[in-house]
Amino acid sequence: MKSPLLFAAALLAAGSIPLPAAAQQAPLKVGLMLPYSGTYAALGDMIEKGFKLYVQEQGGKLGGRELQYVKVDDESDPSKATDNVNKLIRRDRVDVLIGTVHSGVALAMARAAKESKTLLIVPNAGADAITGAQCAPNIFRSSFSNWQPGYAAGVVAAKKGYRRAMTITWNYAAGQETVKGFTEGFEKTGGKVVKDLGVPFPNVEFQALLTEIAAQKPDVVFAFFAGGGAVKFVKDYDAAGLKKTVPLVASGFLTDGTIEAQGASAEGILSTLHYADNLETPRNNAFRKSFALTYKQNADVYAVQGYDAAQMLGAGLAAVKGDISQHDKLDAAIARAKIDSPRGRFALSPQHNPIQDIYLREVKGKYNELVDIAVRALADPGRGCKL
Ligand code: PHB
């Protein structure tokens, strides 16, 4: 006679004994579409590290499921974005999309996610339309909208008494929308933007524009650049002698993740963002310690956004016990999640963008240090979203 154990094994193999749901499930396929090359490469790397840190802290599982990663380098190139995202959806059949940094690439991801109803969590790109006109029940953001830090910087600059501002950025959605937010906050609080300057993304030939700033002598310059381009801009601004004559107020990405490479040229720069390195909360301290122990480097805002994308996915998967096919229940659970972020707790707006404090920070040595809360609990207006 067969042993009871062998008998059970035979039944199992024949599929006639139901297994607990979690044990039956194959690993969840996570498509990581991020820049791993180009001016935003370090940003993509930090998002992935933050995401994986949270998963590791949960014992390697979310909602009872192991994760399997499929990675694509999107090169921050919008012209390749639709092909790249469709490979993940159609060829690799990922269960969830995490990406990306660049607003133009993320807009293509959002279109594909909406059409295919694939869950998308955006861990950086601020394109306003993602949680505005292109919003969808299955699209979420763990980061910010371009409008948010821009608007807060405008309010801060005007409150400091600056009246005439010039802006400088890359000419694409992130730069343009951040400048638009700045202009709204600045002009509403009594300032006037006298000129907008721009270069194509990801160019770093700033000289002619810096000469123009020196000639016009505005009270303040507002800048949006990030990654490698931000390092070059901050150094060039200093080398042109402008740092001493025309104060810079920036979107915090200018000095986040870039501060060590910028060195003394960054010292003292004021910026607005939904994170500051030295938020003295148990949550932030534990996060930074865990990040530094795991990766031997300091966390930054991108690591936080990746970490929180994993928290949001975890909240959704917990509600459906790992069964990602229960779309409505999954989406609803993410939408109502309260995320215990290193930046501070946040909830999502009805359009699925974080409602969050925007901090005023100042560069001191290797850190973006908290000065004040620039705007408390700032919600993106979510213009054009119908959910
Ligand atoms: C964007 O393209 O939305 C973007 C890129 C880099 C940042 C922030 C926003 O640091």
Coordinates of C-alpha atoms and ligand atoms in Angstrom, one line a residue:
M1 CA 0.0 0.0 0.0
K2 CA 1.1 3.5 -0.7
S3 CA 2.3 5.5 2.3
P4 CA -0.2 8.3 3.2
L5 CA 2.5 10.8 2.4
L6 CA 3.0 9.5 -1.1
F7 CA -0.7 9.3 -1.6
A8 CA -1.1 13.0 -0.6
A9 CA 1.8 13.9 -2.9
A10 CA 0.1 12.1 -5.8
L11 CA -3.2 14.0 -5.1
L12 CA -1.4 17.3 -5.0
A13 CA 0.3 16.6 -8.3
A14 CA -3.0 15.8 -9.8
G15 CA -4.3 19.2 -8.6
S16 CA -7.1 17.7 -6.6
I17 CA -6.1 19.1 -3.1
P18 CA -6.7 22.8 -2.9
L19 CA -3.6 24.7 -1.6
P20 CA -3.9 27.9 0.4
A21 CA -4.2 30.8 -2.0
A22 CA -0.8 32.3 -1.3
A23 CA 1.0 29.0 -1.8
Q24 CA -0.6 28.5 -5.2
Q25 CA 0.4 31.9 -6.5
A26 CA 3.5 32.2 -8.7
P27 CA 5.7 35.2 -8.0
L28 CA 4.2 38.6 -8.9
K29 CA 5.8 40.0 -12.0
V30 CA 6.9 43.6 -11.4
G31 CA 8.0 45.6 -14.5
L32 CA 10.6 48.2 -13.4
M33 CA 10.8 50.7 -16.2
L34 CA 13.4 53.2 -15.2
P35 CA 16.4 55.2 -16.5
Y36 CA 19.5 53.1 -16.0
S37 CA 21.6 55.3 -18.4
G38 CA 21.8 59.0 -19.2
T39 CA 21.4 62.1 -17.1
Y40 CA 18.7 60.4 -14.8
A41 CA 20.5 57.1 -14.3
A42 CA 21.3 57.6 -10.6
L43 CA 17.7 58.5 -10.0
G44 CA 16.4 55.2 -11.5
D45 CA 19.0 53.3 -9.4
M46 CA 17.8 55.0 -6.1
I47 CA 14.1 54.3 -6.9
E48 CA 14.9 50.6 -7.4
K49 CA 16.9 50.5 -4.2
G50 CA 14.2 52.1 -2.2
F51 CA 11.5 49.8 -3.7
K52 CA 13.6 46.7 -2.9
L53 CA 14.4 47.9 0.6
Y54 CA 10.8 48.0 1.6
V55 CA 10.2 44.5 0.1
Q56 CA 13.2 43.2 1.9
E57 CA 11.9 44.6 5.2
Q58 CA 8.6 42.7 4.6
G59 CA 10.6 39.4 4.3
G60 CA 10.7 39.5 0.5
K61 CA 7.0 39.3 0.0
L62 CA 4.0 41.7 -0.5
G63 CA 0.5 40.4 0.1
G64 CA 2.0 36.9 0.6
R65 CA 3.6 36.8 -2.8
E66 CA 7.2 36.7 -3.9
L67 CA 8.2 39.3 -6.4
Q68 CA 10.0 38.7 -9.7
Y69 CA 11.5 41.8 -11.5
V70 CA 11.6 42.5 -15.2
K71 CA 13.8 45.6 -15.8
V72 CA 13.8 47.9 -18.8
D73 CA 16.2 50.9 -19.2
D74 CA 13.9 53.6 -20.6
E75 CA 16.9 55.9 -21.3
S76 CA 14.5 58.9 -20.4
D77 CA 13.6 58.7 -24.1
P78 CA 10.0 59.4 -24.9
S79 CA 10.3 58.2 -28.5
K80 CA 11.1 54.7 -27.2
A81 CA 8.6 54.7 -24.4
T82 CA 5.5 53.2 -26.0
D83 CA 7.6 50.2 -27.4
N84 CA 9.3 49.7 -24.1
V85 CA 6.1 49.7 -22.0
N86 CA 4.3 47.5 -24.5
K87 CA 7.1 44.9 -24.2
L88 CA 6.6 44.7 -20.5
I89 CA 2.8 44.5 -20.8
R90 CA 2.5 42.2 -23.8
R91 CA 5.7 40.2 -24.1
D92 CA 6.6 39.9 -20.4
R93 CA 3.0 40.0 -19.2
V94 CA 3.9 41.9 -16.0
D95 CA 1.3 42.2 -13.3
V96 CA 2.3 45.7 -12.3
L97 CA 4.3 48.5 -13.8
I98 CA 6.6 50.7 -11.7
G99 CA 8.0 53.7 -13.5
T100 CA 9.4 56.1 -14.3
V101 CA 11.5 59.3 -13.8
H102 CA 11.0 61.3 -16.9
S103 CA 7.5 63.0 -17.4
G104 CA 7.4 62.4 -21.2
V105 CA 8.2 58.7 -20.8
A106 CA 5.7 58.4 -17.9
L107 CA 2.9 59.9 -20.0
A108 CA 3.3 57.1 -22.5
M109 CA 3.4 54.5 -19.7
A110 CA 0.1 56.0 -18.3
R111 CA -1.6 55.7 -21.7
A112 CA -0.6 52.1 -22.1
A113 CA -1.5 51.3 -18.5
K114 CA -4.9 52.9 -18.9
E115 CA -5.6 51.0 -22.1
S116 CA -4.5 47.6 -20.8
K117 CA -5.8 48.2 -17.2
T118 CA -2.4 47.3 -15.8
L119 CA -1.7 48.7 -12.4
L120 CA 0.8 51.6 -12.7
I121 CA 2.6 53.2 -9.7
V122 CA 4.7 56.2 -10.7
P123 CA 7.7 56.6 -8.4
N124 CA 8.9 60.0 -9.6
A125 CA 7.7 61.6 -12.9
G126 CA 5.6 64.7 -12.0
A127 CA 3.7 65.2 -15.3
D128 CA 0.5 66.9 -14.0
A129 CA -1.7 65.0 -16.5
I130 CA -0.9 61.6 -14.9
T131 CA -3.1 62.6 -11.9
G132 CA -5.0 65.1 -14.0
A133 CA -6.5 64.8 -17.5
Q134 CA -5.0 61.3 -18.0
C135 CA -5.9 59.9 -14.5
A136 CA -7.4 56.4 -14.2
P137 CA -8.6 54.0 -11.5
N138 CA -5.4 51.9 -11.9
I139 CA -2.8 54.7 -12.0
F140 CA -1.2 56.0 -8.8
R141 CA 1.7 58.2 -7.9
S142 CA 4.0 57.8 -4.9
S143 CA 5.9 61.0 -5.6
F144 CA 4.5 64.5 -6.5
S145 CA 3.0 66.5 -9.3
N146 CA 5.3 69.0 -11.1
W147 CA 2.9 71.7 -9.9
Q148 CA 3.5 71.0 -6.2
P149 CA 7.2 71.9 -5.6
G150 CA 7.0 74.7 -8.2
Y151 CA 4.0 76.3 -6.6
A152 CA 5.6 76.1 -3.1
A153 CA 8.8 77.7 -4.4
G154 CA 6.9 80.6 -5.9
V155 CA 5.1 81.3 -2.6
V156 CA 8.5 81.1 -0.7
A157 CA 10.3 83.4 -3.1
A158 CA 7.6 86.0 -3.0
K159 CA 7.4 85.9 0.8
K160 CA 11.1 86.5 1.0
G161 CA 10.4 89.8 -0.7
Y162 CA 11.7 89.0 -4.2
R163 CA 9.6 90.8 -6.9
R164 CA 11.2 90.2 -10.3
A165 CA 12.0 86.6 -11.2
M166 CA 13.6 84.8 -14.1
T167 CA 13.1 81.0 -14.6
I168 CA 15.4 78.5 -16.2
T169 CA 14.8 74.9 -17.0
W170 CA 14.7 72.1 -19.6
N171 CA 12.0 72.6 -22.2
Y172 CA 9.9 69.5 -21.6
A173 CA 6.8 68.8 -19.4
A174 CA 8.6 68.6 -16.1
G175 CA 10.4 71.9 -16.5
Q176 CA 7.5 73.7 -18.1
E177 CA 5.0 72.5 -15.6
T178 CA 7.2 73.2 -12.6
V179 CA 7.8 76.7 -13.9
K180 CA 4.1 77.2 -14.4
G181 CA 3.5 76.1 -10.7
F182 CA 6.3 78.6 -9.6
T183 CA 4.7 81.4 -11.6
E184 CA 1.3 80.7 -10.1
G185 CA 2.6 80.7 -6.5
F186 CA 4.9 83.7 -7.1
E187 CA 2.5 86.0 -8.9
K188 CA -0.4 85.1 -6.5
T189 CA 1.9 86.2 -3.6
G190 CA 2.9 89.5 -5.2
G191 CA 5.9 88.8 -7.6
K192 CA 6.2 88.9 -11.3
V193 CA 8.1 86.5 -13.6
V194 CA 9.8 88.7 -16.2
K195 CA 11.4 86.0 -18.4
D196 CA 11.4 82.2 -18.9
L197 CA 14.6 80.7 -20.2
G198 CA 15.0 77.1 -21.4
V199 CA 17.3 74.5 -23.1
P200 CA 16.3 71.3 -24.8
F201 CA 16.4 68.1 -22.5
P202 CA 19.0 66.9 -21.7
N203 CA 21.4 69.6 -23.0
V204 CA 23.7 71.3 -20.5
E205 CA 24.9 74.3 -22.5
F206 CA 23.9 77.0 -20.1
Q207 CA 26.4 79.7 -20.8
A208 CA 24.3 82.0 -23.1
L209 CA 21.4 81.9 -20.7
L210 CA 23.6 82.6 -17.7
T211 CA 24.9 85.7 -19.5
E212 CA 21.4 86.8 -20.1
I213 CA 20.6 86.4 -16.3
A214 CA 23.7 88.5 -15.5
A215 CA 22.5 91.2 -17.9
Q216 CA 18.9 91.3 -16.6
K217 CA 19.8 91.1 -12.9
P218 CA 16.4 89.8 -11.6
D219 CA 15.8 89.6 -7.8
V220 CA 15.8 85.8 -8.0
V221 CA 16.2 82.9 -10.4
F222 CA 14.0 79.8 -10.2
A223 CA 15.4 76.6 -11.6
F224 CA 14.3 73.1 -12.4
F225 CA 17.1 70.6 -13.4
A226 CA 17.8 67.2 -12.0
G227 CA 20.4 64.4 -12.1
G228 CA 23.6 64.9 -14.1
G229 CA 22.3 68.1 -15.6
A230 CA 21.6 69.7 -12.2
V231 CA 25.2 69.0 -11.2
K232 CA 26.5 70.9 -14.2
F233 CA 24.0 73.8 -13.8
V234 CA 24.8 74.4 -10.1
K235 CA 28.5 74.4 -10.9
D236 CA 28.1 76.7 -13.9
Y237 CA 25.9 79.2 -12.0
D238 CA 28.6 79.4 -9.3
A239 CA 31.5 79.7 -11.9
A240 CA 29.7 82.5 -13.7
G241 CA 29.7 84.5 -10.4
L242 CA 25.9 84.5 -10.2
K243 CA 25.7 82.7 -6.9
K244 CA 26.9 85.8 -5.1
T245 CA 24.8 88.3 -7.0
V246 CA 21.4 86.6 -8.0
P247 CA 19.9 84.2 -5.4
L248 CA 18.7 80.9 -6.7
V249 CA 15.5 79.3 -5.4
A250 CA 14.9 75.9 -6.9
S251 CA 12.7 72.9 -7.1
G252 CA 14.4 70.5 -4.6
F253 CA 15.5 68.1 -7.3
L254 CA 18.3 70.5 -8.2
T255 CA 20.2 69.5 -5.1
D256 CA 18.7 66.1 -4.2
G257 CA 20.8 63.1 -5.1
T258 CA 23.3 65.5 -6.7
I259 CA 24.6 67.4 -3.6
E260 CA 27.8 65.4 -3.2
A261 CA 28.9 66.0 -6.8
Q262 CA 28.0 69.7 -6.6
G263 CA 30.3 70.3 -3.6
A264 CA 30.7 73.8 -2.4
S265 CA 28.8 75.3 -5.4
A266 CA 25.5 74.0 -3.8
E267 CA 26.1 75.4 -0.3
G268 CA 23.2 77.5 0.8
I269 CA 20.9 76.9 -2.1
L270 CA 17.2 77.1 -1.0
S271 CA 14.7 74.7 -2.5
T272 CA 11.3 73.2 -2.0
L273 CA 10.4 69.5 -2.0
H274 CA 8.3 66.9 -0.2
Y275 CA 11.4 65.5 1.5
A276 CA 14.4 66.8 3.6
D277 CA 17.3 64.7 4.7
N278 CA 17.1 65.5 8.4
L279 CA 13.4 65.2 9.2
E280 CA 13.9 64.1 12.8
T281 CA 11.1 61.5 13.0
P282 CA 11.6 57.9 14.1
R283 CA 10.2 56.8 10.7
N284 CA 12.8 58.8 8.7
N285 CA 15.7 58.0 11.0
A286 CA 14.9 54.2 10.8
F287 CA 14.5 54.4 7.0
R288 CA 17.8 56.3 6.5
K289 CA 19.7 53.9 8.8
S290 CA 18.3 50.8 7.1
F291 CA 19.1 52.3 3.6
A292 CA 22.6 53.2 4.6
L293 CA 23.3 49.8 6.1
T294 CA 21.9 48.0 3.1
Y295 CA 23.5 50.1 0.3
K296 CA 26.4 51.9 2.0
Q297 CA 25.1 55.3 0.8
N298 CA 22.7 58.0 1.9
A299 CA 19.1 57.9 0.9
D300 CA 17.5 60.7 -1.1
V301 CA 14.1 61.7 -2.3
Y302 CA 14.2 59.1 -5.1
A303 CA 14.9 56.3 -2.6
V304 CA 11.9 57.5 -0.6
Q305 CA 9.6 57.6 -3.6
G306 CA 10.6 54.0 -4.6
Y307 CA 10.2 52.8 -1.0
D308 CA 6.7 54.4 -0.9
A309 CA 5.7 52.9 -4.3
A310 CA 6.4 49.5 -2.7
Q311 CA 4.3 50.4 0.4
M312 CA 1.4 51.4 -1.9
L313 CA 1.6 48.1 -3.8
G314 CA 1.9 46.3 -0.5
A315 CA -1.3 48.0 0.8
G316 CA -3.2 47.0 -2.4
L317 CA -1.9 43.4 -2.4
A318 CA -2.7 42.9 1.3
A319 CA -6.3 43.8 0.6
V320 CA -6.7 41.1 -2.1
K321 CA -4.3 38.5 -0.4
G322 CA -2.0 38.7 -3.4
D323 CA -4.7 38.1 -6.0
I324 CA -3.9 40.9 -8.4
S325 CA -6.8 39.9 -10.7
Q326 CA -9.2 41.6 -8.2
H327 CA -8.7 44.9 -9.8
D328 CA -11.4 47.0 -8.3
K329 CA -10.6 45.9 -4.7
L330 CA -6.9 46.4 -5.3
D331 CA -7.3 49.9 -6.7
A332 CA -9.7 50.9 -4.0
A333 CA -7.3 49.7 -1.3
I334 CA -4.4 51.7 -2.7
A335 CA -6.6 54.8 -3.2
R336 CA -7.5 54.8 0.5
A337 CA -4.1 53.7 1.9
K338 CA -2.4 56.0 4.5
I339 CA 1.3 55.7 3.7
D340 CA 3.7 55.9 6.6
S341 CA 6.4 57.5 4.5
P342 CA 9.9 58.7 5.7
R343 CA 8.7 62.1 4.4
G344 CA 5.8 62.1 6.8
R345 CA 2.4 60.3 6.6
F346 CA 0.4 61.0 3.5
A347 CA -2.9 60.1 1.9
L348 CA -3.7 60.3 -1.8
S349 CA -5.9 62.9 -3.4
P350 CA -9.0 61.8 -5.2
Q351 CA -6.8 61.8 -8.4
H352 CA -4.2 59.5 -6.7
N353 CA -1.4 62.0 -6.1
P354 CA 0.1 62.4 -2.6
I355 CA -1.3 65.2 -0.4
Q356 CA 1.9 66.3 1.4
D357 CA 3.8 69.0 3.2
I358 CA 6.3 70.7 0.9
Y359 CA 9.4 71.6 2.9
L360 CA 11.8 74.5 2.5
R361 CA 15.3 73.1 2.6
E362 CA 18.8 74.6 2.6
V363 CA 22.0 72.9 1.5
K364 CA 24.3 72.5 4.4
G365 CA 27.4 70.4 3.6
K366 CA 26.2 67.0 2.2
Y367 CA 22.5 67.5 3.3
N368 CA 19.3 69.2 2.2
E369 CA 18.4 70.4 5.7
L370 CA 14.9 71.3 6.8
V371 CA 14.3 75.1 7.3
D372 CA 10.5 75.2 7.5
I373 CA 7.3 73.9 6.0
A374 CA 6.8 76.0 2.9
V375 CA 3.2 74.8 2.3
R376 CA 1.4 72.4 4.5
A377 CA -0.7 69.5 3.2
L378 CA -0.5 70.7 -0.4
A379 CA -2.8 68.8 -2.8
D380 CA -2.4 69.0 -6.5
P381 CA -5.6 70.5 -8.0
G382 CA -5.9 67.4 -10.3
R383 CA -7.2 69.6 -13.1
G384 CA -9.1 67.7 -15.8
C385 CA -9.3 64.4 -14.0
K386 CA -12.6 62.5 -14.2
L387 CA -12.7 59.3 -12.1
Ligands
PHB1 C1 10.2 64.5 -14.5 O1 10.5 64.4 -15.7 O2 9.0 64.5 -14.2 C2 11.2 64.7 -13.5 C3 12.5 64.2 -13.7 C4 13.5 64.3 -12.7 C5 13.1 64.9 -11.5 C6 11.8 65.3 -11.2 C7 10.9 65.2 -12.3 O3 14.0 64.9 -10.5

